[in-house]
Short mmCIF file of C-alpha atoms and ligand atoms in Angstrom, two decimals:
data_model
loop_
_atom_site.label_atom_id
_atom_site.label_comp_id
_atom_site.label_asym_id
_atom_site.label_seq_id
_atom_site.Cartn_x
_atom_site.Cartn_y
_atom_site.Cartn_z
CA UNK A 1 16.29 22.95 12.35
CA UNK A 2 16.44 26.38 12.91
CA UNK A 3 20.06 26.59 13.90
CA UNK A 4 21.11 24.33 11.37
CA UNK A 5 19.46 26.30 8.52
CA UNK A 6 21.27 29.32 9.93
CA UNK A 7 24.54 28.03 9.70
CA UNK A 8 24.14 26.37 6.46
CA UNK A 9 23.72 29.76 5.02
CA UNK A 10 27.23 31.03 6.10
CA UNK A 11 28.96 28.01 3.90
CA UNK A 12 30.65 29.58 0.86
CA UNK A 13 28.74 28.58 -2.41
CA UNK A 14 30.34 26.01 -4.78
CA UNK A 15 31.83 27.96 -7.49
CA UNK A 16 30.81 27.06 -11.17
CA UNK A 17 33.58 25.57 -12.08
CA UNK A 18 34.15 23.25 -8.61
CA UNK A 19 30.37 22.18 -9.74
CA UNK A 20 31.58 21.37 -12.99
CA UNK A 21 34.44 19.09 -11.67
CA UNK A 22 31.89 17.58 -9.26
CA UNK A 23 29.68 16.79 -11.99
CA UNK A 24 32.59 15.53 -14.22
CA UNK A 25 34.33 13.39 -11.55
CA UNK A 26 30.77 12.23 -10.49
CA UNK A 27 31.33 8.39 -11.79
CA UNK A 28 34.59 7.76 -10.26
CA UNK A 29 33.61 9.66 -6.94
CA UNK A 30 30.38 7.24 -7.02
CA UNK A 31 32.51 4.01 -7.82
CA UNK A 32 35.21 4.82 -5.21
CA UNK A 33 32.37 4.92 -2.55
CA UNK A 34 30.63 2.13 -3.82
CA UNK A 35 33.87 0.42 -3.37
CA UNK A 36 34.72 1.45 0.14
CA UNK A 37 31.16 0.31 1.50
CA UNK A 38 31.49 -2.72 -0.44
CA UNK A 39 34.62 -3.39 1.16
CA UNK A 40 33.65 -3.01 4.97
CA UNK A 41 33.05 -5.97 6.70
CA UNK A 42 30.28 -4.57 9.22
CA UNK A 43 28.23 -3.81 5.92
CA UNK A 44 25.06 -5.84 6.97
CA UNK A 45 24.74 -4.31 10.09
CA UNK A 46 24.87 -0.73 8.40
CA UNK A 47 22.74 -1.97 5.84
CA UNK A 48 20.29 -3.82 7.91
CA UNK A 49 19.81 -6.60 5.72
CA UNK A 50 18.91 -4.78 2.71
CA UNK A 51 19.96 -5.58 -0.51
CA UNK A 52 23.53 -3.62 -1.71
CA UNK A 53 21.33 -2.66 -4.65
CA UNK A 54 18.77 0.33 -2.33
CA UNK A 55 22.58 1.57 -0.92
CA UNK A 56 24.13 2.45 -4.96
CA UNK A 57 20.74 3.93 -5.68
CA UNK A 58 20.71 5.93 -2.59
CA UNK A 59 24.59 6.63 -3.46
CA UNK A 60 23.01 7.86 -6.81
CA UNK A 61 20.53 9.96 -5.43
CA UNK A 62 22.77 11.50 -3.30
CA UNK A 63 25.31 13.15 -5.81
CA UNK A 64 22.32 14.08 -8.25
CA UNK A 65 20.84 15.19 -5.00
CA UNK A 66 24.10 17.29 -4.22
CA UNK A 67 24.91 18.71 -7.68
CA UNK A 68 21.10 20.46 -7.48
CA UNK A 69 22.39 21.80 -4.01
CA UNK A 70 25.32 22.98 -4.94
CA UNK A 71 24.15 24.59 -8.29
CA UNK A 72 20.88 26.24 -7.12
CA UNK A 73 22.91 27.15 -3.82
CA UNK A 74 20.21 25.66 -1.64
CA UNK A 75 21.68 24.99 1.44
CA UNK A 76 18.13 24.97 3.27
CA UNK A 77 17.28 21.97 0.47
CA UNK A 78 20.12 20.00 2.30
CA UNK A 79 18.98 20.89 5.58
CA UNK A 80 15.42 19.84 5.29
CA UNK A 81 15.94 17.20 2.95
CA UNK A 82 18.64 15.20 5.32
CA UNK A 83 16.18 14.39 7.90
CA UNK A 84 14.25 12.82 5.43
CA UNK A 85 17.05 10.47 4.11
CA UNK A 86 17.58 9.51 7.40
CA UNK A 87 14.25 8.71 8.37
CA UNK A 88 13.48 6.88 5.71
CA UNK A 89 16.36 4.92 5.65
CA UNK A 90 16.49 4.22 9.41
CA UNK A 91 12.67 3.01 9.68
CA UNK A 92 13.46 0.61 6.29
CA UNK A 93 16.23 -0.76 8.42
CA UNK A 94 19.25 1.36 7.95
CA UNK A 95 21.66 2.03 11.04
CA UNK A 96 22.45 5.72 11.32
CA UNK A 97 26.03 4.83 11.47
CA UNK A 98 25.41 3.86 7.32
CA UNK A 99 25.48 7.56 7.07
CA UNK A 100 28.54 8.62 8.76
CA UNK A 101 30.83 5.70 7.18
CA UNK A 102 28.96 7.05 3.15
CA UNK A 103 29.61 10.53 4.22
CA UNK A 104 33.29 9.93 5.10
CA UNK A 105 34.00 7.87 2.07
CA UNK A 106 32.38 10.81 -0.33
CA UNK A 107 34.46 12.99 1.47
CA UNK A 108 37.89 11.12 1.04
CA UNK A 109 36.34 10.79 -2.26
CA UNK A 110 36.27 14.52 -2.95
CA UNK A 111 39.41 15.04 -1.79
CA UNK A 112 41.19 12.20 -4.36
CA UNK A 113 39.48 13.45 -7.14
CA UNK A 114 38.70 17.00 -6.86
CA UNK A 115 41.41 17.85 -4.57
CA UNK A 116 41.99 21.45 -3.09
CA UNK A 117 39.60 22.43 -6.40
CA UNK A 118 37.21 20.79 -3.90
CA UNK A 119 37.40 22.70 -0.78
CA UNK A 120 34.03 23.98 -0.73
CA UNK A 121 32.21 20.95 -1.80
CA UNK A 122 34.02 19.26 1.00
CA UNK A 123 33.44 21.94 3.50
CA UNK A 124 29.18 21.01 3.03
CA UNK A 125 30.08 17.71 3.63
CA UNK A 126 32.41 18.38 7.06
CA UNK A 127 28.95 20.39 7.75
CA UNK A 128 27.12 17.25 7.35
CA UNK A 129 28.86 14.80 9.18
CA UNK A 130 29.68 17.42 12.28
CA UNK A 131 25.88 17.60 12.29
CA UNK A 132 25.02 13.77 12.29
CA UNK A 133 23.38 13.85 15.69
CA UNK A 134 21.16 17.07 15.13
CA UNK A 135 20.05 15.22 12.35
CA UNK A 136 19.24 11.93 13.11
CA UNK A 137 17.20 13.62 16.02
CA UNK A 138 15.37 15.64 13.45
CA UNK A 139 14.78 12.58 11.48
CA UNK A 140 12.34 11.24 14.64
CA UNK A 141 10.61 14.36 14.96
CA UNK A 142 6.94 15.35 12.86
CA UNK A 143 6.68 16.49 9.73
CA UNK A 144 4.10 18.88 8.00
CA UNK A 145 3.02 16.08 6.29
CA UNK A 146 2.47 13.75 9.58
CA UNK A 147 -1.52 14.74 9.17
CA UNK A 148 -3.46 13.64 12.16
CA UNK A 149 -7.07 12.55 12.36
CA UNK A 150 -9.14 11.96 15.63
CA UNK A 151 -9.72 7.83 16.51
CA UNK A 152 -13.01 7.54 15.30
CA UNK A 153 -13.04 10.12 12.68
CA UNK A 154 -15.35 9.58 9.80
CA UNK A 155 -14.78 12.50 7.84
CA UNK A 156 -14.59 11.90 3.98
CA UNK A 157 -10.79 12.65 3.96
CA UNK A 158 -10.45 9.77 6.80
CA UNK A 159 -12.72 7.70 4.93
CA UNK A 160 -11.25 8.32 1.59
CA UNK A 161 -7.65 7.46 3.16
CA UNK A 162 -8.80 4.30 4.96
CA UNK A 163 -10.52 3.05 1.39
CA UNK A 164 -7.12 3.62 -0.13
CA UNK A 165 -5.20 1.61 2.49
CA UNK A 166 -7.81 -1.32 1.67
CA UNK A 167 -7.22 -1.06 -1.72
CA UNK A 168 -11.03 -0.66 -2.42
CA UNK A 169 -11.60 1.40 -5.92
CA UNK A 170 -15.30 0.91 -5.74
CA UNK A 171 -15.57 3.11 -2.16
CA UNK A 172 -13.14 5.51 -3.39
CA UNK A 173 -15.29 5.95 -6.68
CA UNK A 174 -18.34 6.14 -4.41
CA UNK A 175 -17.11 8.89 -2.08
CA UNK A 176 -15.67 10.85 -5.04
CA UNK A 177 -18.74 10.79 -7.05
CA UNK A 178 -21.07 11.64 -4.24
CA UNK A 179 -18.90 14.57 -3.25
CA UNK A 180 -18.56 16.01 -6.66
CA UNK A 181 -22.69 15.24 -7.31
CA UNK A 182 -23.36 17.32 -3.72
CA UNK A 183 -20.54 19.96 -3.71
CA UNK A 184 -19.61 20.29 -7.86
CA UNK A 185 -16.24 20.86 -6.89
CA UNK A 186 -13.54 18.94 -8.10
CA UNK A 187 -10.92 21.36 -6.11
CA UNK A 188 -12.69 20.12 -3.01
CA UNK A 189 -12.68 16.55 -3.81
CA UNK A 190 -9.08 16.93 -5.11
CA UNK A 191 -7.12 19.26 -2.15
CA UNK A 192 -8.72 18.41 0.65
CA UNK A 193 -9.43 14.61 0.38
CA UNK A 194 -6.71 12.88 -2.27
CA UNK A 195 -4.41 15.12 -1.80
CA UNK A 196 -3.76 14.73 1.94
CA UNK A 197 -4.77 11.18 1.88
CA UNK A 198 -1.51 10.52 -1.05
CA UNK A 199 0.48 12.60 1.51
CA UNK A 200 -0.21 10.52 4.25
CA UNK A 201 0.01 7.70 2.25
CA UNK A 202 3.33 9.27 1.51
CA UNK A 203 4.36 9.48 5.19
CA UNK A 204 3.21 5.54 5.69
CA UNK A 205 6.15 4.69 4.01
CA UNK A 206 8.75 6.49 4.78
CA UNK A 207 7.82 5.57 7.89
CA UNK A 208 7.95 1.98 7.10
CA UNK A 209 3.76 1.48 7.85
CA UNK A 210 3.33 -0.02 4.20
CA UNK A 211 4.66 -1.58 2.06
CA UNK A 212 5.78 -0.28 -1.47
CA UNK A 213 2.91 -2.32 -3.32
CA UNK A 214 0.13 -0.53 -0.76
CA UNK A 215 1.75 2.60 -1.87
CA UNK A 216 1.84 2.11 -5.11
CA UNK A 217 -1.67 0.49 -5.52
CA UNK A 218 -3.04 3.91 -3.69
CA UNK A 219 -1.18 5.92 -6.24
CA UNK A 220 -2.95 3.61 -8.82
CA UNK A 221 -6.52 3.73 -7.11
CA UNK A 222 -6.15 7.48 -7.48
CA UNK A 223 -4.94 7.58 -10.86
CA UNK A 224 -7.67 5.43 -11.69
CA UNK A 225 -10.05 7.79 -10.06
CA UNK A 226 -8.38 10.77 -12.19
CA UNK A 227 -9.49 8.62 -15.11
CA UNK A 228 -13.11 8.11 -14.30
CA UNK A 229 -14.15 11.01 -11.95
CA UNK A 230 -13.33 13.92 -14.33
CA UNK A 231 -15.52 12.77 -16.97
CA UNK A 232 -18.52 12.77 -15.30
CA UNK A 233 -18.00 17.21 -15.38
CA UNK A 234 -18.44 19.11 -18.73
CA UNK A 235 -15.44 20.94 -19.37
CA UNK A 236 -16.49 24.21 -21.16
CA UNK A 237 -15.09 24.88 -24.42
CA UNK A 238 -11.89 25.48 -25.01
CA UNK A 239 -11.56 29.21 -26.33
CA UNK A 240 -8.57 30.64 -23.80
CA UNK A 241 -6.25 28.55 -26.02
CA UNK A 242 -3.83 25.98 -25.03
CA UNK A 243 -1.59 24.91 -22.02
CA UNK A 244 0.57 22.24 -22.16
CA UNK A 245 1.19 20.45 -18.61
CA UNK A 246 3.76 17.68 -18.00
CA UNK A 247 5.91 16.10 -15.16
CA UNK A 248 9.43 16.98 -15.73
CA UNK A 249 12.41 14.70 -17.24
CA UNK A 250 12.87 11.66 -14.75
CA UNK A 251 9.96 12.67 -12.82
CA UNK A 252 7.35 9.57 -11.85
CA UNK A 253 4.77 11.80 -9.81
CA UNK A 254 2.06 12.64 -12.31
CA UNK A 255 -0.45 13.33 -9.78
CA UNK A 256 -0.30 16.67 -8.84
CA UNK A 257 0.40 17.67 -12.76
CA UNK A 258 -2.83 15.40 -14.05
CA UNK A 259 -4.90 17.28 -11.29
CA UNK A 260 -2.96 20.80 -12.11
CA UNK A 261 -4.66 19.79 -16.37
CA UNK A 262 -8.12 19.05 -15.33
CA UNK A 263 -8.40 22.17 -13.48
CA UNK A 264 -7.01 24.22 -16.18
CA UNK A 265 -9.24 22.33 -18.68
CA UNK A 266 -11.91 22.87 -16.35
CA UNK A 267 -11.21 26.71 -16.67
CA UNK A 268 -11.87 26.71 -20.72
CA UNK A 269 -8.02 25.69 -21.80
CA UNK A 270 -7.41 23.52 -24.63
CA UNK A 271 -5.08 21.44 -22.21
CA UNK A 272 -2.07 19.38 -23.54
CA UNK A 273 -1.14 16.59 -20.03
CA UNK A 274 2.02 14.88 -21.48
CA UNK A 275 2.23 12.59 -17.81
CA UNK A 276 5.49 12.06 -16.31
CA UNK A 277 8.81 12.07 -17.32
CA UNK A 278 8.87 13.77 -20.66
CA UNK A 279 11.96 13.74 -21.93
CA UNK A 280 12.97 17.24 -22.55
CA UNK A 281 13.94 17.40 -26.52
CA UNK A 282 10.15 16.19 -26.67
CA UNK A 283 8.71 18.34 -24.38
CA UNK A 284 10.21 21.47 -26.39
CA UNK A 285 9.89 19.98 -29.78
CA UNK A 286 5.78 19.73 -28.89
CA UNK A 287 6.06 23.05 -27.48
CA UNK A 288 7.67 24.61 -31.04
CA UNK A 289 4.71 22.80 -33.00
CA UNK A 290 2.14 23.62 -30.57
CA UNK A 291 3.07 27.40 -29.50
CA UNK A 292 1.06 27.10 -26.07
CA UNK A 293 0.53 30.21 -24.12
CA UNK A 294 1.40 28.09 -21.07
CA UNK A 295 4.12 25.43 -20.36
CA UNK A 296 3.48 23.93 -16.60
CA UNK A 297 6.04 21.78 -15.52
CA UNK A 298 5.81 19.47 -12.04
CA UNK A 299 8.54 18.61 -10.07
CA UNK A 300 8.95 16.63 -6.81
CA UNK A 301 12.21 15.23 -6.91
CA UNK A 302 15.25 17.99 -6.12
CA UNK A 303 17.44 15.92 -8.28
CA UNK A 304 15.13 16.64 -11.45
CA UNK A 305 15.73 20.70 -10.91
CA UNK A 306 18.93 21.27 -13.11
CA UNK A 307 16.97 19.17 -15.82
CA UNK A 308 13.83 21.95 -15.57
CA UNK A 309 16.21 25.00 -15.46
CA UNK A 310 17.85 23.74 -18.55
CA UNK A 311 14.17 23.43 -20.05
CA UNK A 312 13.46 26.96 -18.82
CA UNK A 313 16.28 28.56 -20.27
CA UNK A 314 15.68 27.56 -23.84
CA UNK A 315 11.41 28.33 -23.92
CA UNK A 316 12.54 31.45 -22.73
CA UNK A 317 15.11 32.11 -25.26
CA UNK A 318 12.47 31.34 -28.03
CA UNK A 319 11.22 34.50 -29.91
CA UNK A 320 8.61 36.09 -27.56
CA UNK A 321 5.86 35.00 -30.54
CA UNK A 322 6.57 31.70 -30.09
CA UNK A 323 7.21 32.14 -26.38
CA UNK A 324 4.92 30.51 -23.52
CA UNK A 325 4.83 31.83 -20.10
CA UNK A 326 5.98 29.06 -18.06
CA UNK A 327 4.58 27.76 -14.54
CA UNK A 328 5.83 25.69 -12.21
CA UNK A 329 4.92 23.97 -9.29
CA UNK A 330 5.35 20.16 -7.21
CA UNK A 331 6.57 19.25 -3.44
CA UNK A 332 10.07 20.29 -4.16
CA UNK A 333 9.59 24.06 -3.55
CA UNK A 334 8.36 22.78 0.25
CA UNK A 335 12.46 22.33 0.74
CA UNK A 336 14.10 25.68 -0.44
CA UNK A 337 12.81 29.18 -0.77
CA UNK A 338 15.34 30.20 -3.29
CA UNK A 339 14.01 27.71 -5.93
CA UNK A 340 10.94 29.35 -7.05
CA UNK A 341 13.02 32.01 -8.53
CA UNK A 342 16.11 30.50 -9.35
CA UNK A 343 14.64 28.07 -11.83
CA UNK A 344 13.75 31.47 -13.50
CA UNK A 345 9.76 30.74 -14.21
CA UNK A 346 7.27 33.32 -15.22
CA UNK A 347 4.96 31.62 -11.98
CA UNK A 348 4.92 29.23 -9.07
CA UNK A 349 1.70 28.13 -7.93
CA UNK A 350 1.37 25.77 -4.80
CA UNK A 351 -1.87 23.83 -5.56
CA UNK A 352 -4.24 23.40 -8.48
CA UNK A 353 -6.49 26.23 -7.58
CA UNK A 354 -3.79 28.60 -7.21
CA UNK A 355 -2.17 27.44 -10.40
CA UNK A 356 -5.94 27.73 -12.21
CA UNK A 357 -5.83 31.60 -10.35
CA UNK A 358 -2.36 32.83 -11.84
CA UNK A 359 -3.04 31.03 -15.79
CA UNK A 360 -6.33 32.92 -15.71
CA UNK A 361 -4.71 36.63 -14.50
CA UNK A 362 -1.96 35.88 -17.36
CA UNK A 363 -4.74 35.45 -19.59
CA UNK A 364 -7.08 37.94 -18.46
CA UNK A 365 -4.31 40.59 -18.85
CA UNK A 366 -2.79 39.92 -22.63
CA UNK A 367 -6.49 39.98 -23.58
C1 B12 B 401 2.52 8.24 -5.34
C2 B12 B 401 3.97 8.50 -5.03
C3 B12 B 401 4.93 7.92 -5.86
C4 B12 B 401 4.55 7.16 -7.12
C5 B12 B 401 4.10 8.17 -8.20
C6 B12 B 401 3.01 7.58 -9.08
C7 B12 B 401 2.46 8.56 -10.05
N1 B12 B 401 2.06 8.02 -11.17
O1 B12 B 401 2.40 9.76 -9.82
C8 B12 B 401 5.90 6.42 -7.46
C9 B12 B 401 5.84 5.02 -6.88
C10 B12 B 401 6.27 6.35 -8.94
C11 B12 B 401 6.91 7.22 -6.64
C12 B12 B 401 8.27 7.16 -6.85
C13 B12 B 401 9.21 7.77 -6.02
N2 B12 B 401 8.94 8.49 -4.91
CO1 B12 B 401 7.18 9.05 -4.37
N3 B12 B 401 5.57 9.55 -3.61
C14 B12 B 401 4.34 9.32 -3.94
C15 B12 B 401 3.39 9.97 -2.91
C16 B12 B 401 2.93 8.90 -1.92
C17 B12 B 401 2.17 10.68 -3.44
C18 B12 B 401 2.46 11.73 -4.53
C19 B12 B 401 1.16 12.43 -4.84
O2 B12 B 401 0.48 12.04 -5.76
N4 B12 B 401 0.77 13.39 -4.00
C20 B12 B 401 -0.53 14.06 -4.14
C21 B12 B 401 -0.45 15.24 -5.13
C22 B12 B 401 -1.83 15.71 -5.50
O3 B12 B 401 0.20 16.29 -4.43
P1 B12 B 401 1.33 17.19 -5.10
O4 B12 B 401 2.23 16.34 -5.90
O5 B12 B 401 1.91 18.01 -4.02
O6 B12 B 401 0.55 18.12 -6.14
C23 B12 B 401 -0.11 19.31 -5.79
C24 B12 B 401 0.79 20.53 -5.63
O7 B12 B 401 2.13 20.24 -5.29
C25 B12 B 401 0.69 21.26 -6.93
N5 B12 B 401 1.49 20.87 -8.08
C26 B12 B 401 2.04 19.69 -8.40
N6 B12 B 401 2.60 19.76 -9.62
C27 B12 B 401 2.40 21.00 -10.08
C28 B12 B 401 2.78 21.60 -11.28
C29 B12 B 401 2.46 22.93 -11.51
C30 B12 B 401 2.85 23.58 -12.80
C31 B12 B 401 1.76 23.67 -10.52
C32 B12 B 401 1.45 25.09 -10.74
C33 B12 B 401 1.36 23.07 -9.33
C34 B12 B 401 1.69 21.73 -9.11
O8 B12 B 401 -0.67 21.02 -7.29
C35 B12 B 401 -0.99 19.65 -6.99
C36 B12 B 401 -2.47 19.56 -6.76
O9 B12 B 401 -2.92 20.49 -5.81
C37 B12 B 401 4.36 11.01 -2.27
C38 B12 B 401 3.94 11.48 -0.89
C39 B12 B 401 3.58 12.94 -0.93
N7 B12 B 401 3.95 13.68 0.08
O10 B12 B 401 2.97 13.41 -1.87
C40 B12 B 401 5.70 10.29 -2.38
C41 B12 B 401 6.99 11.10 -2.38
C42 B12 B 401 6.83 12.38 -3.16
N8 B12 B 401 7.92 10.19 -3.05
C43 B12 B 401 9.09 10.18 -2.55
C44 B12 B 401 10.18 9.42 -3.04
C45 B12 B 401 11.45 9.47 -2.24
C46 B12 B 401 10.10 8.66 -4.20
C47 B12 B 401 11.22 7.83 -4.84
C48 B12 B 401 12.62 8.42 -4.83
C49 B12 B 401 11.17 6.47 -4.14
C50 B12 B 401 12.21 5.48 -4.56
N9 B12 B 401 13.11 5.20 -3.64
O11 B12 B 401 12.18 5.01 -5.67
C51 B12 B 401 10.68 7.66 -6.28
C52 B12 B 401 11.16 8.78 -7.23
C53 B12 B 401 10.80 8.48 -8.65
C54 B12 B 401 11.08 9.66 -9.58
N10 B12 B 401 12.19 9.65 -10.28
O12 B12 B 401 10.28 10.56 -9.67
C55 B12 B 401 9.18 11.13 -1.35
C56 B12 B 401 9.93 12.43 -1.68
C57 B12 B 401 10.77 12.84 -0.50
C58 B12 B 401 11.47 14.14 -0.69
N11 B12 B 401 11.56 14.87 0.39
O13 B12 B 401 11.91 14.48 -1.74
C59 B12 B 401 7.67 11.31 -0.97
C60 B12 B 401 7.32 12.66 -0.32
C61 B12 B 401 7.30 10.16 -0.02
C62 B12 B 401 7.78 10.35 1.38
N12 B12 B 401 6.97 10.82 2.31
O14 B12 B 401 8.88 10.05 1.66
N13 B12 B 401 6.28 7.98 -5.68
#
């Protein structure tokens, strides 16, 4: 990984205007590659067996994917992300040779429609497909998030995960409620037991362990929990004044931003949680009628970055009156260092406690 990361750095960036013909160009780069993998007849085998309908999304993905790459110049986003498209893909049934046949077709791609306007776009990709092999070893190697408990292990984080797996609200509810009534702490019960659990969870099915509908009944079981659990504490009044928290544009992961609210709220803010995937006019209309002194904004997918930028940009061009300081936070900053301060924020925070930590020393220094 090392190496690879190294030599990523040397490509040339994408100028502004090569990203702007990528971006333009984008549907009839996507269709032409559609149609060359449509058109091979070994496209079963690449696909193994599933449906032509998971290979245009992942086309999809890909170039929104890419255009965040190329415009945030996060070549260490490519690097660590690739492994992860591979190794998801592969343990769902994908051959690895799928991504050497897509790879060549966006590059002949490029070349139609961007021509030599596209020399540096097409020089990441050469990078990519020269480095198949490195990655699709990477792909079958651990992850930070493969987290590893002892056979046997009946610690409430084990526990917790093994009641989410059986799809058993009730235990979960238990085990939350007894560890809030004995500890108080809903950082504990959230970062060190659902947390890890949803990134395990996480890690189950990428790696092909469950199925969607466990996933997505663990994401409910917790969101359920969210619900219920937070209740049962007595937020203290609300007299820091309000935050607004949301999941960004196209973002579905409203986990980490409904736990990042109930802290805050926790900590005495009148606290706005929009959910996920506001759509941005709304987010900044709310934020011109609300005036916040906080805008927190959640991100896990890298293709939703250009869409949080943009949202940056114009809170921060608002008079400074009307102007919130704006946090942001969400798995995506695990894949590139250079994102936390190219997206331009006034604060990245990495968990909910941290996030709680940096509101209050914003606050505790206007007052
Ligand atoms: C549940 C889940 C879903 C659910 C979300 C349901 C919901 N209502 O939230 C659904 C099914 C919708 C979903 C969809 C997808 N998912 Co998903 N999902 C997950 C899963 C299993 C858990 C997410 C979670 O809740 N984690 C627990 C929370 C508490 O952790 P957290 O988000 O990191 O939040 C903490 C910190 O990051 C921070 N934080 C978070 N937000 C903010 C905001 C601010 C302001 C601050 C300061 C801090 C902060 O504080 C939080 C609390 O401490 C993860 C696995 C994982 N590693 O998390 C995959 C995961 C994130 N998903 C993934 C993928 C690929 C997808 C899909 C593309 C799948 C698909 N093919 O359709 C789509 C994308 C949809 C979209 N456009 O957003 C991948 C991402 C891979 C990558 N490298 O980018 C993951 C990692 C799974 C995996 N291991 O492969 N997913």
């Amino acid at each position: 990984m090392e190496t690879l990361l190294q030599q990523a750095n040397h490509m040339a960036p994408v100028s502004t205007e090569a990203l702007a013909l990528y971006l333009c160009q984008g549907e009839n780069m996507l269709e032409q590659v559609n149609k060359t993998l449509r058109g091979r007849s070994d496209l079963s085998r690449l696909l193994g067996g599933n449906p032509e309908q998971m290979m245009f999304d992942n086309h999809r993905y890909h170039f929104d994917f890419m255009a965040n790459v190329f415009e945030f110049q996060a070549y260490d986003m490519l690097v660590r992300m690739v492994p992860w498209v591979y190794r998801a893909y592969i343990n769902h049934g994908f051959s690895a040779d799928y991504f050497v046949v897509e790879l060549e077709a966006w590059l002949t791609a490029i070349n139609n429609f961007m021509a030599e306007d596209g020399d540096t776009v097409a020089g990441v990709y050469d990078f990519l497909l020269k480095n198949h092999g490195r990655f699709v070893d990477l792909a079958s190697q651990k992850t930070w998030d493969d987290i590893e408990y002892p056979p046997g292990d009946d610690t409430e984080g084990e526990l917790f995960y093994q009641y989410l797996l059986a799809g058993d609200f009730k235990e979960c509810f238990t085990l939350g409620r007894n560890l809030l009534e004995s500890s108080s702490s809903l950082e504990h019960l959230y970062l060190d037991i659902i947390q890890p659990s949803m990134y395990r969870i996480g890690r189950d099915w990428e790696s092909g362990r469950i199925s969607v509908a466990k996933e997505h009944l663990a994401s409910a079981i917790v969101m359920r929990l969210l619900a219920t659990i937070y209740p049962l504490l007595q937020p203290p009044p609300a007299d820091k004044g309000t935050v607004v928290v949301t999941a960004a544009p196209n973002e579905f992961h409203e986990i980490g931003a409904w736990m990042v609210a109930n802290t805050l709220e926790l900590d005495g803010w009148k606290t706005l949680y929009l959910g996920a995937n506001t759509p941005r006019s709304a987010l900044l209309s709310l934020i011109r009628s609300e005036q916040p002194k906080v805008m927190a904004l959640s991100i896990a997918m890298p293709f939703n970055l250009r869409h949080v930028k943009s949202i940056i940009d114009t809170v921060r061009g608002l008079p400074p009156s009307e102007r919130p300081c704006t946090l942001i936070g969400g798995q995506v900053f695990r894949l590139s260092d250079r994102l936390q301060g190219a997206l331009g924020a006034d604060g990245y925070a990495g968990n909910c406690a941290t996030a709680k930590d940096m509101v209050k020393k914003w606050w505790e220094t206007a007052q």
